[in-house]
Each structure stands twice: as C-alpha cells, then as structure tokens.
Amino acid sequence: MGIFLQKYFDLTKINTSFSFAPFYQFLQKRIENEDDVKRKMLQYFATRIEEAGVQERDIHADELPKYKDLLDILYVSLTSITIDGTRDIWGITAPFMSTFAYGTPSLYKSFIDVETGWLKPEFISNFKEIGMVALKNIYKTILHQVYNLAHQSKDEFIYKYLDHNTGLYRFYKINFNHDFIDIKCNSELPEIDETVINGITDDDNFLRYMLKTLPLTEFRFRGFGVLTITDVTQQQSLDHIKERLWKLKADDSCHEPLFEDLQIAVKSLLGSNKIEIGAMPFILLNNKMVRHAGEGLLTNTTLDETEIRAFFKEIEASGKPLIINDVREAPVTSLFIAKLLDSTPYVSYAAIPILYQQKVLGIMELYAAEPGLITSEKIKLLENLYAELAQLMKMGHEIFEHSIREVISDHFTVIQPSVAWRFNEVAL
C-alpha cells in the first residue's frame, strides 16, 4: 500500500485551505430554523465571523494566530459544556494541512509539538496509520457530499501506541468529523458505481479504488476538520489481552513474544509498569508439583512444596484473590507470603486463583516493590479475563500431560503401571 500511495497520493499537490466559510454557512441555515434561545447564540457566532471579515475568504496558516478569538468560538460552539480542555483531547485542522490550527491543552500536551504545531517525533513514525484513516474519511465525505452515497465503515479507529516513557500501551479512539469541509471538483465528475462502493468492505481496497477513480488533485477542499481523541486504554487493553490469550490458545508455538506482549498489556490495563506478573499452573506428576512449569515467585525452588500446596489449597477454598498491600505490615496469617517475598525487593503481593469447575488450575501473581500499587480495584479490572485464563490454564495442563505421554510412547516400550512413575520422571 505504501508504494501505491506514493504513486497516487501527493499531499503537496492537493488544493486545500483553512476557512470559516462552511461553518458560517452552517450557522446561517441553523439561524433560520432555531428557536429564540439558540438563534441568539448562533447569531452571535455568525456576527463575530462577519466582523472579522472571514465569512467567505480563505485564511493562510500564518494568519491563524490573528483569529484566536474566532477559534475559541469554534471550540465553544462545537463542544459540550462538560468538556475539560485539560483532560479531553480535541483539535481542528484544515483538510490535509500538516499543522493543527487549534486544540485543547491536552492535545498539545499529549501529541503536538508546540513549536511546529505538528505531531511529536515519537508519533510521526506511526502517522501512516492515522493518515490512512483520515484519507478514508475524506473519501467518505466526498462520496456523501458530491455523490450522495454512503460507505459503511467507521469514522473512528483505535490507535495503539507504546509509550516509551512508561513501557506501557496506550490506546486512543480517534474520530474525524468533516462536516465543515466544502468540496468542489475541478473537472467533470466520473461515474461511481454504488454497488461497487457497497461491495468494498476492506479499507485498503476502498482506498485503492478511490485513489484511482477520484484522484484528490481533482478536488478543492476548504474549511476545517474536527479531531476528537479519547483515551480508551483500559477497555482496549482488556480486549487486546483477550485476543492475545485466544491466539496463544490457538497457537502455542509463538509463546515467548506473545507472553511478553501479554505482560505489557496487563500492566497497561493496571496502569503501572512497576507491577510484575507471574503465573504458576498447579500440575502434579508422581504426586509432586512441576515447579518449572510456571514463571513468577511461586516457582522459587527454595520454598517447601508442602507450604506451596497448602497455599494453593487455601486459595482454592476461598476462591478469592489474596492481596497483601505491604508485607511488612501484614498480619501473622501471611507468614507464607512473608517467606515468599523474603530476599526479594517486593513488598506488595496478590495471588489470583484461576479456577475451572471450582478447582484451582493455577495462580496468577502480581507483585511490586512499592506498597499501594496492587489494590482490590486493580484486581477487579482482571475479573473479565478469568474465563480466558482458565481456558488457557486448562489447555496448559492438557498439553503437558500429552507431552509426557508422547515422550514415553516415542522412547519406551509398553510399561507396567507399577513403574510408570519412573518413566514419568525421565520423560519430564
């Protein structure tokens, strides 16, 4: 798609300009049909644009600072009273212009370089994905305005970003609003087959078709687009984890990169890169725990197996997570946790039972070197993953048992049940 875009999409040749004109025309139409209260407000907005003398003409990027008051009016008129500029990310830009004309403080703090008005360097490498979606939505606007056709695809998309400062994923829902962009064609419009448009569901194929059929150089764009960005890290981290868990269930050959990705995603869901994650399945062979089947603090071979098994039994009986905020202040009943964390830098710990049909298949661990990071509220965020974790843990048990049987059948003849335990140990 990259080479294809270079051939058909030259940003420097697109005729585009910032203008208040489409918004002014929108106000004029609304003024005619609104009641007295809204009409006065809309008339005020229109009058301010008229007084600035920009109800028709285009505005060069260098001129925009002169019209900050009008840009403030756009912000007030296009957003609800509940929006918080320090938290909500919102901005406007001319069609295909490389700089933002206006934005909330949170937009500039999170994404925009104040000096250039363009994306911060860490986002530029990922801009292609955002640009593709913006391009798709421009074509949807052309189809709607010029051809009165609708293309069934979302106006928003989810952008995943790895924050290098925290090492955590951030997920943003980006919505493009092109209601205030006026589009004119410089030549005779080609015919568009509505059935073809409706039949293209893949975004890449849609853009290929549109770029060939309707080159953007044949159009003039004026007005401004509205960009709304919402942080959806919590929900999308949850969805991402579920998707990765099911992928791991379907293909365990990519275990290592997937597990690393899962660790980042779980930390992102919990909102902290200071929380470490472990998991230990409860697998017995010859009535002994297979300790190295897991990864985490419970795999510590210096711990007495009797104590670990008693701990698993205790967790299974309660069916609830065990949370120790600060082991240094924990009651005497947490002596096992104190021993578990001894000689480690960790003081905060949680053990979450992974249950299947009321039996504990394993334990998911969270641990941190600072108290207060692992709370019941954060553990609650993981509740929606329990079903997937249980399925994955059950699959791990089955794979282990199958692997043992496979090794024995490949290397040994038929064995007597009385000596099977010896072969189990050799196979392990």
CSV table of C-alpha atoms in Angstrom, one decimal:
chain,number,residue,atom,x,y,z
A,1,MET,CA,0.0,0.0,0.0
A,2,GLY,CA,2.9,2.3,0.7
A,3,ILE,CA,4.2,2.3,-2.9
A,4,PHE,CA,0.7,2.6,-4.2
A,5,LEU,CA,0.1,5.7,-2.1
A,6,GLN,CA,3.3,7.3,-3.3
A,7,LYS,CA,2.1,6.8,-6.9
A,8,TYR,CA,-1.5,8.2,-6.4
A,9,PHE,CA,-1.3,10.4,-3.4
A,10,ASP,CA,0.9,13.5,-3.5
A,11,LEU,CA,0.0,15.7,-0.5
A,12,THR,CA,1.8,18.8,-1.9
A,13,LYS,CA,-0.5,18.9,-5.0
A,14,ILE,CA,-3.8,18.9,-3.1
A,15,ASN,CA,-5.7,22.2,-3.2
A,16,THR,CA,-6.7,22.8,0.4
A,17,SER,CA,-7.2,25.8,2.6
A,18,PHE,CA,-8.5,26.7,6.1
A,19,SER,CA,-11.7,28.7,6.0
A,20,PHE,CA,-14.6,29.7,8.3
A,21,ALA,CA,-16.9,29.8,5.3
A,22,PRO,CA,-18.5,26.3,5.6
A,23,PHE,CA,-19.1,26.9,9.3
A,24,TYR,CA,-20.6,30.3,8.6
A,25,GLN,CA,-23.0,28.8,6.0
A,26,PHE,CA,-24.0,26.2,8.5
A,27,LEU,CA,-24.8,28.9,11.1
A,28,GLN,CA,-26.9,30.8,8.6
A,29,LYS,CA,-29.0,27.7,7.9
A,30,ARG,CA,-29.4,26.9,11.6
A,31,ILE,CA,-30.4,30.5,12.4
A,32,GLU,CA,-33.4,30.3,10.1
A,33,ASN,CA,-34.8,27.1,11.8
A,34,GLU,CA,-33.9,27.6,15.5
A,35,ASP,CA,-36.0,28.9,18.5
A,36,ASP,CA,-35.1,32.3,20.1
A,37,VAL,CA,-32.6,31.0,22.6
A,38,LYS,CA,-30.4,29.1,20.2
A,39,ARG,CA,-30.9,31.6,17.4
A,40,LYS,CA,-29.3,34.4,19.5
A,41,MET,CA,-26.3,32.2,20.3
A,42,LEU,CA,-25.9,31.2,16.7
A,43,GLN,CA,-26.3,34.8,15.5
A,44,TYR,CA,-23.6,35.9,17.9
A,45,PHE,CA,-21.2,33.4,16.4
A,46,ALA,CA,-22.1,34.4,12.9
A,47,THR,CA,-21.7,38.1,13.7
A,48,ARG,CA,-18.3,37.6,15.2
A,49,ILE,CA,-17.2,35.9,11.9
A,50,GLU,CA,-18.7,38.8,9.9
A,51,GLU,CA,-16.9,41.4,12.0
A,52,ALA,CA,-13.6,39.7,11.3
A,53,GLY,CA,-14.4,39.7,7.6
A,54,VAL,CA,-13.7,36.0,7.1
A,55,GLN,CA,-17.2,34.7,6.3
A,56,GLU,CA,-16.1,34.0,2.7
A,57,ARG,CA,-12.3,34.1,2.3
A,58,ASP,CA,-9.7,31.5,3.0
A,59,ILE,CA,-7.1,32.0,5.7
A,60,HIS,CA,-3.4,31.2,5.3
A,61,ALA,CA,-1.7,29.2,8.1
A,62,ASP,CA,0.4,32.2,9.0
A,63,GLU,CA,-2.7,34.3,9.7
A,64,LEU,CA,-4.4,31.8,12.1
A,65,PRO,CA,-2.9,33.3,15.3
A,66,LYS,CA,-4.7,36.6,14.5
A,67,TYR,CA,-8.0,34.8,14.7
A,68,LYS,CA,-7.6,33.1,18.0
A,69,ASP,CA,-10.8,34.6,19.3
A,70,LEU,CA,-12.8,33.0,16.4
A,71,LEU,CA,-11.1,29.7,17.0
A,72,ASP,CA,-12.1,30.0,20.7
A,73,ILE,CA,-15.7,30.5,19.4
A,74,LEU,CA,-15.4,27.4,17.3
A,75,TYR,CA,-14.3,25.4,20.3
A,76,VAL,CA,-17.1,26.6,22.5
A,77,SER,CA,-19.8,26.1,19.8
A,78,LEU,CA,-18.7,22.7,18.7
A,79,THR,CA,-18.1,21.1,22.1
A,80,SER,CA,-20.4,20.5,25.1
A,81,ILE,CA,-20.2,22.4,28.3
A,82,THR,CA,-18.9,19.2,30.1
A,83,ILE,CA,-15.6,19.0,28.0
A,84,ASP,CA,-12.5,19.6,30.1
A,85,GLY,CA,-9.6,21.0,28.0
A,86,THR,CA,-7.0,19.8,30.4
A,87,ARG,CA,-8.3,16.2,30.0
A,88,ASP,CA,-10.3,15.9,26.8
A,89,ILE,CA,-8.3,15.9,23.5
A,90,TRP,CA,-9.8,17.9,20.8
A,91,GLY,CA,-8.5,19.9,17.8
A,92,ILE,CA,-9.2,21.4,14.4
A,93,THR,CA,-7.1,21.5,11.3
A,94,ALA,CA,-7.6,22.4,7.6
A,95,PRO,CA,-8.1,19.5,5.2
A,96,PHE,CA,-4.7,17.7,4.7
A,97,MET,CA,-2.8,20.5,6.4
A,98,SER,CA,0.2,19.3,8.4
A,99,THR,CA,-0.4,21.5,11.4
A,100,PHE,CA,-3.2,22.0,13.9
A,101,ALA,CA,-5.0,25.3,13.8
A,102,TYR,CA,-6.3,24.9,17.3
A,103,GLY,CA,-6.5,22.4,20.1
A,104,THR,CA,-7.2,21.8,23.8
A,105,PRO,CA,-4.2,22.0,26.2
A,106,SER,CA,-4.4,18.2,26.5
A,107,LEU,CA,-4.0,17.8,22.7
A,108,TYR,CA,-0.7,19.7,22.8
A,109,LYS,CA,0.5,18.1,25.9
A,110,SER,CA,-0.1,14.6,24.7
A,111,PHE,CA,0.5,14.7,20.9
A,112,ILE,CA,1.6,18.1,19.5
A,113,ASP,CA,5.0,19.8,19.3
A,114,VAL,CA,4.2,23.4,20.4
A,115,GLU,CA,6.9,24.9,18.2
A,116,THR,CA,5.9,23.2,14.9
A,117,GLY,CA,2.2,22.6,15.6
A,118,TRP,CA,2.7,19.1,14.2
A,119,LEU,CA,2.9,15.6,15.9
A,120,LYS,CA,5.7,15.0,18.4
A,121,PRO,CA,8.6,12.9,17.0
A,122,GLU,CA,7.5,9.7,18.8
A,123,PHE,CA,4.2,9.7,16.9
A,124,ILE,CA,5.5,10.6,13.4
A,125,SER,CA,6.7,7.0,12.7
A,126,ASN,CA,3.2,5.8,13.5
A,127,PHE,CA,1.4,8.5,11.5
A,128,LYS,CA,0.8,6.4,8.4
A,129,GLU,CA,-2.0,4.5,10.2
A,130,ILE,CA,-3.7,7.7,11.3
A,131,GLY,CA,-3.2,9.2,7.8
A,132,MET,CA,-4.8,6.2,6.1
A,133,VAL,CA,-7.9,6.6,8.3
A,134,ALA,CA,-8.1,10.3,7.7
A,135,LEU,CA,-7.8,9.7,3.9
A,136,LYS,CA,-10.6,7.1,4.1
A,137,ASN,CA,-12.8,9.5,5.9
A,138,ILE,CA,-12.1,12.3,3.4
A,139,TYR,CA,-13.2,10.0,0.6
A,140,LYS,CA,-16.3,9.1,2.6
A,141,THR,CA,-17.0,12.8,2.8
A,142,ILE,CA,-16.6,13.2,-1.0
A,143,LEU,CA,-19.0,10.3,-1.6
A,144,HIS,CA,-21.5,11.9,0.7
A,145,GLN,CA,-21.3,15.5,-0.4
A,146,VAL,CA,-20.7,15.0,-4.1
A,147,TYR,CA,-22.4,11.7,-5.0
A,148,ASN,CA,-24.9,11.4,-2.1
A,149,LEU,CA,-23.5,7.9,-1.4
A,150,ALA,CA,-22.6,6.3,1.9
A,151,HIS,CA,-19.8,3.9,2.5
A,152,GLN,CA,-20.4,1.6,5.5
A,153,SER,CA,-17.3,1.9,7.7
A,154,LYS,CA,-16.5,3.5,11.0
A,155,ASP,CA,-15.5,7.2,11.2
A,156,GLU,CA,-13.3,6.3,14.2
A,157,PHE,CA,-10.5,3.9,14.8
A,158,ILE,CA,-8.4,2.6,17.7
A,159,TYR,CA,-4.7,3.7,17.7
A,160,LYS,CA,-2.3,1.5,19.8
A,161,TYR,CA,0.8,3.3,20.9
A,162,LEU,CA,3.7,2.0,23.1
A,163,ASP,CA,4.7,4.8,25.4
A,164,HIS,CA,8.5,4.6,25.6
A,165,ASN,CA,8.5,6.7,28.8
A,166,THR,CA,6.4,4.1,30.7
A,167,GLY,CA,6.8,1.0,28.6
A,168,LEU,CA,3.0,0.6,28.6
A,169,TYR,CA,0.5,0.5,25.8
A,170,ARG,CA,-1.9,3.5,25.3
A,171,PHE,CA,-5.0,3.1,23.2
A,172,TYR,CA,-6.8,6.1,21.7
A,173,LYS,CA,-10.1,6.2,19.9
A,174,ILE,CA,-9.7,8.8,17.1
A,175,ASN,CA,-12.8,10.3,15.5
A,176,PHE,CA,-12.7,12.5,12.4
A,177,ASN,CA,-15.6,15.0,11.7
A,178,HIS,CA,-15.6,16.5,8.3
A,179,ASP,CA,-19.0,18.3,8.4
A,180,PHE,CA,-17.4,21.7,7.9
A,181,ILE,CA,-15.3,20.9,4.8
A,182,ASP,CA,-16.6,22.2,1.5
A,183,ILE,CA,-15.6,20.1,-1.5
A,184,LYS,CA,-15.6,21.1,-5.2
A,185,CYS,CA,-14.5,19.1,-8.2
A,186,ASN,CA,-12.2,20.9,-10.7
A,187,SER,CA,-13.3,18.7,-13.6
A,188,GLU,CA,-16.2,16.6,-14.8
A,189,LEU,CA,-17.1,14.0,-12.2
A,190,PRO,CA,-16.6,10.4,-13.2
A,191,GLU,CA,-19.4,8.0,-12.6
A,192,ILE,CA,-19.3,5.9,-9.5
A,193,ASP,CA,-21.0,2.5,-9.3
A,194,GLU,CA,-22.9,2.4,-6.0
A,195,THR,CA,-22.9,-1.4,-5.9
A,196,VAL,CA,-19.1,-1.4,-6.2
A,197,ILE,CA,-18.8,1.0,-3.3
A,198,ASN,CA,-21.1,-1.1,-1.1
A,199,GLY,CA,-19.2,-4.2,-2.0
A,200,ILE,CA,-15.9,-2.9,-0.8
A,201,THR,CA,-15.5,-3.6,2.9
A,202,ASP,CA,-11.7,-3.7,3.2
A,203,ASP,CA,-10.3,-0.2,3.9
A,204,ASP,CA,-7.1,-0.8,1.8
A,205,ASN,CA,-9.2,-1.9,-1.2
A,206,PHE,CA,-11.5,1.0,-0.7
A,207,LEU,CA,-8.6,3.5,-0.8
A,208,ARG,CA,-7.1,1.8,-3.8
A,209,TYR,CA,-10.3,2.1,-5.7
A,210,MET,CA,-11.0,5.7,-4.7
A,211,LEU,CA,-7.5,7.0,-5.3
A,212,LYS,CA,-7.6,5.5,-8.9
A,213,THR,CA,-11.2,6.6,-9.6
A,214,LEU,CA,-11.2,10.0,-7.9
A,215,PRO,CA,-7.6,11.5,-7.6
A,216,LEU,CA,-7.6,14.1,-4.9
A,217,THR,CA,-5.8,16.6,-7.1
A,218,GLU,CA,-9.1,17.0,-9.0
A,219,PHE,CA,-10.8,18.5,-5.9
A,220,ARG,CA,-10.6,21.7,-3.9
A,221,PHE,CA,-11.1,21.4,-0.1
A,222,ARG,CA,-11.8,24.4,2.1
A,223,GLY,CA,-12.9,24.6,5.7
A,224,PHE,CA,-11.7,22.6,8.7
A,225,GLY,CA,-11.9,19.1,10.2
A,226,VAL,CA,-12.5,18.3,13.8
A,227,LEU,CA,-10.5,15.7,15.6
A,228,THR,CA,-11.6,14.1,18.8
A,229,ILE,CA,-9.3,11.7,20.7
A,230,THR,CA,-10.4,9.6,23.6
A,231,ASP,CA,-8.2,7.6,25.8
A,232,VAL,CA,-9.7,4.0,25.9
A,233,THR,CA,-6.6,2.3,27.3
A,234,GLN,CA,-8.5,0.4,30.0
A,235,GLN,CA,-11.1,-1.2,27.8
A,236,GLN,CA,-8.9,-1.8,24.8
A,237,SER,CA,-6.1,-3.3,27.0
A,238,LEU,CA,-8.7,-5.8,28.1
A,239,ASP,CA,-9.8,-6.6,24.6
A,240,HIS,CA,-6.2,-6.8,23.5
A,241,ILE,CA,-5.4,-9.3,26.3
A,242,LYS,CA,-8.4,-11.5,25.4
A,243,GLU,CA,-7.4,-11.5,21.7
A,244,ARG,CA,-3.8,-12.5,22.6
A,245,LEU,CA,-4.9,-15.2,25.0
A,246,TRP,CA,-7.1,-16.8,22.4
A,247,LYS,CA,-4.2,-16.5,19.9
A,248,LEU,CA,-2.0,-18.2,22.4
A,249,LYS,CA,-4.6,-20.9,22.9
A,250,ALA,CA,-4.8,-21.4,19.1
A,251,ASP,CA,-1.0,-21.4,18.5
A,252,ASP,CA,1.4,-22.1,21.4
A,253,SER,CA,4.4,-22.0,19.1
A,254,CYS,CA,4.7,-18.2,19.5
A,255,HIS,CA,4.7,-18.4,23.3
A,256,GLU,CA,7.6,-16.1,24.1
A,257,PRO,CA,6.7,-13.0,22.1
A,258,LEU,CA,3.0,-13.4,23.0
A,259,PHE,CA,3.8,-13.7,26.7
A,260,GLU,CA,5.9,-10.6,26.6
A,261,ASP,CA,3.2,-8.7,24.8
A,262,LEU,CA,0.6,-10.0,27.4
A,263,GLN,CA,2.7,-8.8,30.2
A,264,ILE,CA,2.9,-5.3,28.7
A,265,ALA,CA,-0.9,-5.4,28.1
A,266,VAL,CA,-1.7,-6.5,31.6
A,267,LYS,CA,0.5,-3.8,33.0
A,268,SER,CA,-1.2,-1.3,30.7
A,269,LEU,CA,-4.6,-2.4,32.0
A,270,LEU,CA,-3.4,-2.0,35.6
A,271,GLY,CA,-1.9,1.4,34.7
A,272,SER,CA,1.6,0.7,36.1
A,273,ASN,CA,4.9,-0.6,34.8
A,274,LYS,CA,6.0,-1.2,38.4
A,275,ILE,CA,3.8,-4.3,38.8
A,276,GLU,CA,5.4,-7.6,37.9
A,277,ILE,CA,3.3,-10.5,36.7
A,278,GLY,CA,3.7,-14.2,37.1
A,279,ALA,CA,1.7,-17.4,36.6
A,280,MET,CA,2.0,-20.9,38.0
A,281,PRO,CA,-0.2,-23.8,37.0
A,282,PHE,CA,-1.0,-26.5,39.6
A,283,ILE,CA,0.5,-29.5,37.8
A,284,LEU,CA,1.3,-32.7,39.6
A,285,LEU,CA,3.5,-35.5,38.4
A,286,ASN,CA,4.1,-38.5,40.6
A,287,ASN,CA,2.3,-36.5,43.2
A,288,LYS,CA,4.9,-33.8,43.1
A,289,MET,CA,4.4,-30.2,41.8
A,290,VAL,CA,6.0,-29.4,38.5
A,291,ARG,CA,7.5,-26.1,39.7
A,292,HIS,CA,9.3,-25.0,36.5
A,293,ALA,CA,6.0,-25.1,34.5
A,294,GLY,CA,5.3,-21.5,35.7
A,295,GLU,CA,7.0,-18.2,35.8
A,296,GLY,CA,7.0,-16.0,38.9
A,297,LEU,CA,7.7,-16.0,42.7
A,298,LEU,CA,5.9,-19.3,43.3
A,299,THR,CA,8.4,-21.1,41.1
A,300,ASN,CA,11.1,-20.5,43.7
A,301,THR,CA,12.6,-23.9,44.4
A,302,THR,CA,13.8,-22.9,47.8
A,303,LEU,CA,10.3,-22.9,49.1
A,304,ASP,CA,8.9,-26.1,50.7
A,305,GLU,CA,6.5,-27.8,48.4
A,306,THR,CA,4.2,-28.7,51.3
A,307,GLU,CA,3.8,-25.0,52.1
A,308,ILE,CA,3.1,-24.1,48.4
A,309,ARG,CA,0.5,-26.9,48.1
A,310,ALA,CA,-1.2,-25.8,51.4
A,311,PHE,CA,-1.2,-22.2,49.9
A,312,PHE,CA,-2.9,-23.4,46.7
A,313,LYS,CA,-5.5,-25.3,48.8
A,314,GLU,CA,-6.2,-22.2,50.9
A,315,ILE,CA,-6.6,-20.1,47.8
A,316,GLU,CA,-8.9,-22.8,46.2
A,317,ALA,CA,-11.1,-22.9,49.4
A,318,SER,CA,-11.6,-19.1,49.4
A,319,GLY,CA,-12.0,-18.8,45.6
A,320,LYS,CA,-10.9,-15.1,46.0
A,321,PRO,CA,-7.7,-13.2,45.3
A,322,LEU,CA,-5.4,-12.8,48.2
A,323,ILE,CA,-4.0,-9.2,48.4
A,324,ILE,CA,-1.1,-8.1,50.6
A,325,ASN,CA,-0.6,-4.3,50.3
A,326,ASP,CA,2.5,-4.2,52.4
A,327,VAL,CA,4.0,-7.5,53.7
A,328,ARG,CA,5.9,-5.5,56.4
A,329,GLU,CA,2.5,-4.6,58.0
A,330,ALA,CA,0.7,-7.9,57.1
A,331,PRO,CA,-0.8,-10.0,59.9
A,332,VAL,CA,0.8,-13.2,61.2
A,333,THR,CA,-1.6,-15.2,58.9
A,334,SER,CA,0.5,-14.1,56.0
A,335,LEU,CA,3.7,-15.8,57.1
A,336,PHE,CA,3.9,-17.8,53.9
A,337,ILE,CA,3.8,-14.5,51.8
A,338,ALA,CA,6.5,-13.1,54.0
A,339,LYS,CA,8.6,-16.1,53.3
A,340,LEU,CA,7.8,-15.9,49.6
A,341,LEU,CA,8.9,-12.3,49.4
A,342,ASP,CA,11.9,-12.7,51.6
A,343,SER,CA,15.2,-11.9,49.8
A,344,THR,CA,13.3,-10.2,47.1
A,345,PRO,CA,12.7,-6.4,46.6
A,346,TYR,CA,9.0,-6.9,46.6
A,347,VAL,CA,6.7,-5.8,49.5
A,348,SER,CA,3.3,-5.9,47.8
A,349,TYR,CA,1.7,-9.1,46.5
A,350,ALA,CA,-1.5,-10.6,45.1
A,351,ALA,CA,-2.4,-14.2,44.3
A,352,ILE,CA,-5.4,-14.7,42.0
A,353,PRO,CA,-6.8,-18.2,41.7
A,354,ILE,CA,-7.6,-19.4,38.2
A,355,LEU,CA,-10.5,-21.8,38.7
A,356,TYR,CA,-12.1,-24.3,36.4
A,357,GLN,CA,-15.2,-26.1,37.7
A,358,GLN,CA,-14.4,-25.0,41.2
A,359,LYS,CA,-10.9,-26.5,41.1
A,360,VAL,CA,-7.8,-24.3,41.1
A,361,LEU,CA,-5.8,-24.9,37.9
A,362,GLY,CA,-3.2,-22.3,38.8
A,363,ILE,CA,-2.5,-18.9,40.3
A,364,MET,CA,-1.8,-15.6,38.7
A,365,GLU,CA,0.6,-13.4,40.7
A,366,LEU,CA,1.1,-9.7,40.9
A,367,TYR,CA,4.0,-8.3,42.9
A,368,ALA,CA,5.6,-4.9,43.3
A,369,ALA,CA,8.5,-3.2,45.2
A,370,GLU,CA,6.2,-0.4,46.4
A,371,PRO,CA,3.2,-0.7,48.7
A,372,GLY,CA,-0.2,0.6,47.5
A,373,LEU,CA,0.3,-0.3,43.8
A,374,ILE,CA,-1.7,-3.6,44.0
A,375,THR,CA,-5.2,-2.8,45.1
A,376,SER,CA,-8.6,-4.6,45.1
A,377,GLU,CA,-9.8,-2.1,42.5
A,378,LYS,CA,-6.9,-3.1,40.1
A,379,ILE,CA,-7.6,-6.8,40.8
A,380,LYS,CA,-11.2,-6.2,39.8
A,381,LEU,CA,-10.0,-5.0,36.4
A,382,LEU,CA,-8.8,-8.5,35.7
A,383,GLU,CA,-12.1,-10.2,36.6
A,384,ASN,CA,-13.2,-10.1,32.9
A,385,LEU,CA,-10.2,-12.2,32.0
A,386,TYR,CA,-10.8,-15.1,34.3
A,387,ALA,CA,-12.7,-17.3,31.8
A,388,GLU,CA,-10.0,-16.9,29.2
A,389,LEU,CA,-7.2,-17.5,31.7
A,390,ALA,CA,-9.0,-20.6,33.0
A,391,GLN,CA,-9.3,-22.0,29.4
A,392,LEU,CA,-5.6,-21.2,28.8
A,393,MET,CA,-4.5,-22.8,32.0
A,394,LYS,CA,-6.6,-25.9,31.3
A,395,MET,CA,-5.0,-26.1,27.9
A,396,GLY,CA,-1.6,-25.9,29.5
A,397,HIS,CA,-2.4,-28.9,31.7
A,398,GLU,CA,-3.6,-30.9,28.7
A,399,ILE,CA,-0.5,-30.0,26.7
A,400,PHE,CA,1.8,-31.0,29.5
A,401,GLU,CA,0.0,-34.4,30.0
A,402,HIS,CA,0.0,-35.1,26.3
A,403,SER,CA,3.7,-34.2,26.0
A,404,ILE,CA,4.6,-36.6,28.8
A,405,ARG,CA,2.6,-39.5,27.2
A,406,GLU,CA,4.2,-38.6,23.8
A,407,VAL,CA,7.7,-38.8,25.1
A,408,ILE,CA,7.1,-42.1,26.8
A,409,SER,CA,5.5,-43.7,23.7
A,410,ASP,CA,8.3,-42.4,21.5
A,411,HIS,CA,11.2,-43.7,23.6
A,412,PHE,CA,9.9,-46.6,25.6
A,413,THR,CA,8.0,-49.9,25.1
A,414,VAL,CA,4.8,-50.8,26.9
A,415,ILE,CA,5.3,-50.2,30.6
A,416,GLN,CA,3.7,-51.6,33.7
A,417,PRO,CA,1.5,-49.2,35.8
A,418,SER,CA,3.6,-50.1,38.9
A,419,VAL,CA,6.7,-48.5,37.4
A,420,ALA,CA,5.1,-45.8,35.3
A,421,TRP,CA,6.2,-43.1,37.8
A,422,ARG,CA,9.9,-43.8,36.9
A,423,PHE,CA,9.2,-43.2,33.2
A,424,ASN,CA,7.2,-40.1,34.0
A,425,GLU,CA,10.3,-38.6,35.7
A,426,VAL,CA,12.6,-39.5,32.8
A,427,ALA,CA,10.1,-38.0,30.4
A,428,LEU,CA,9.8,-34.8,32.4
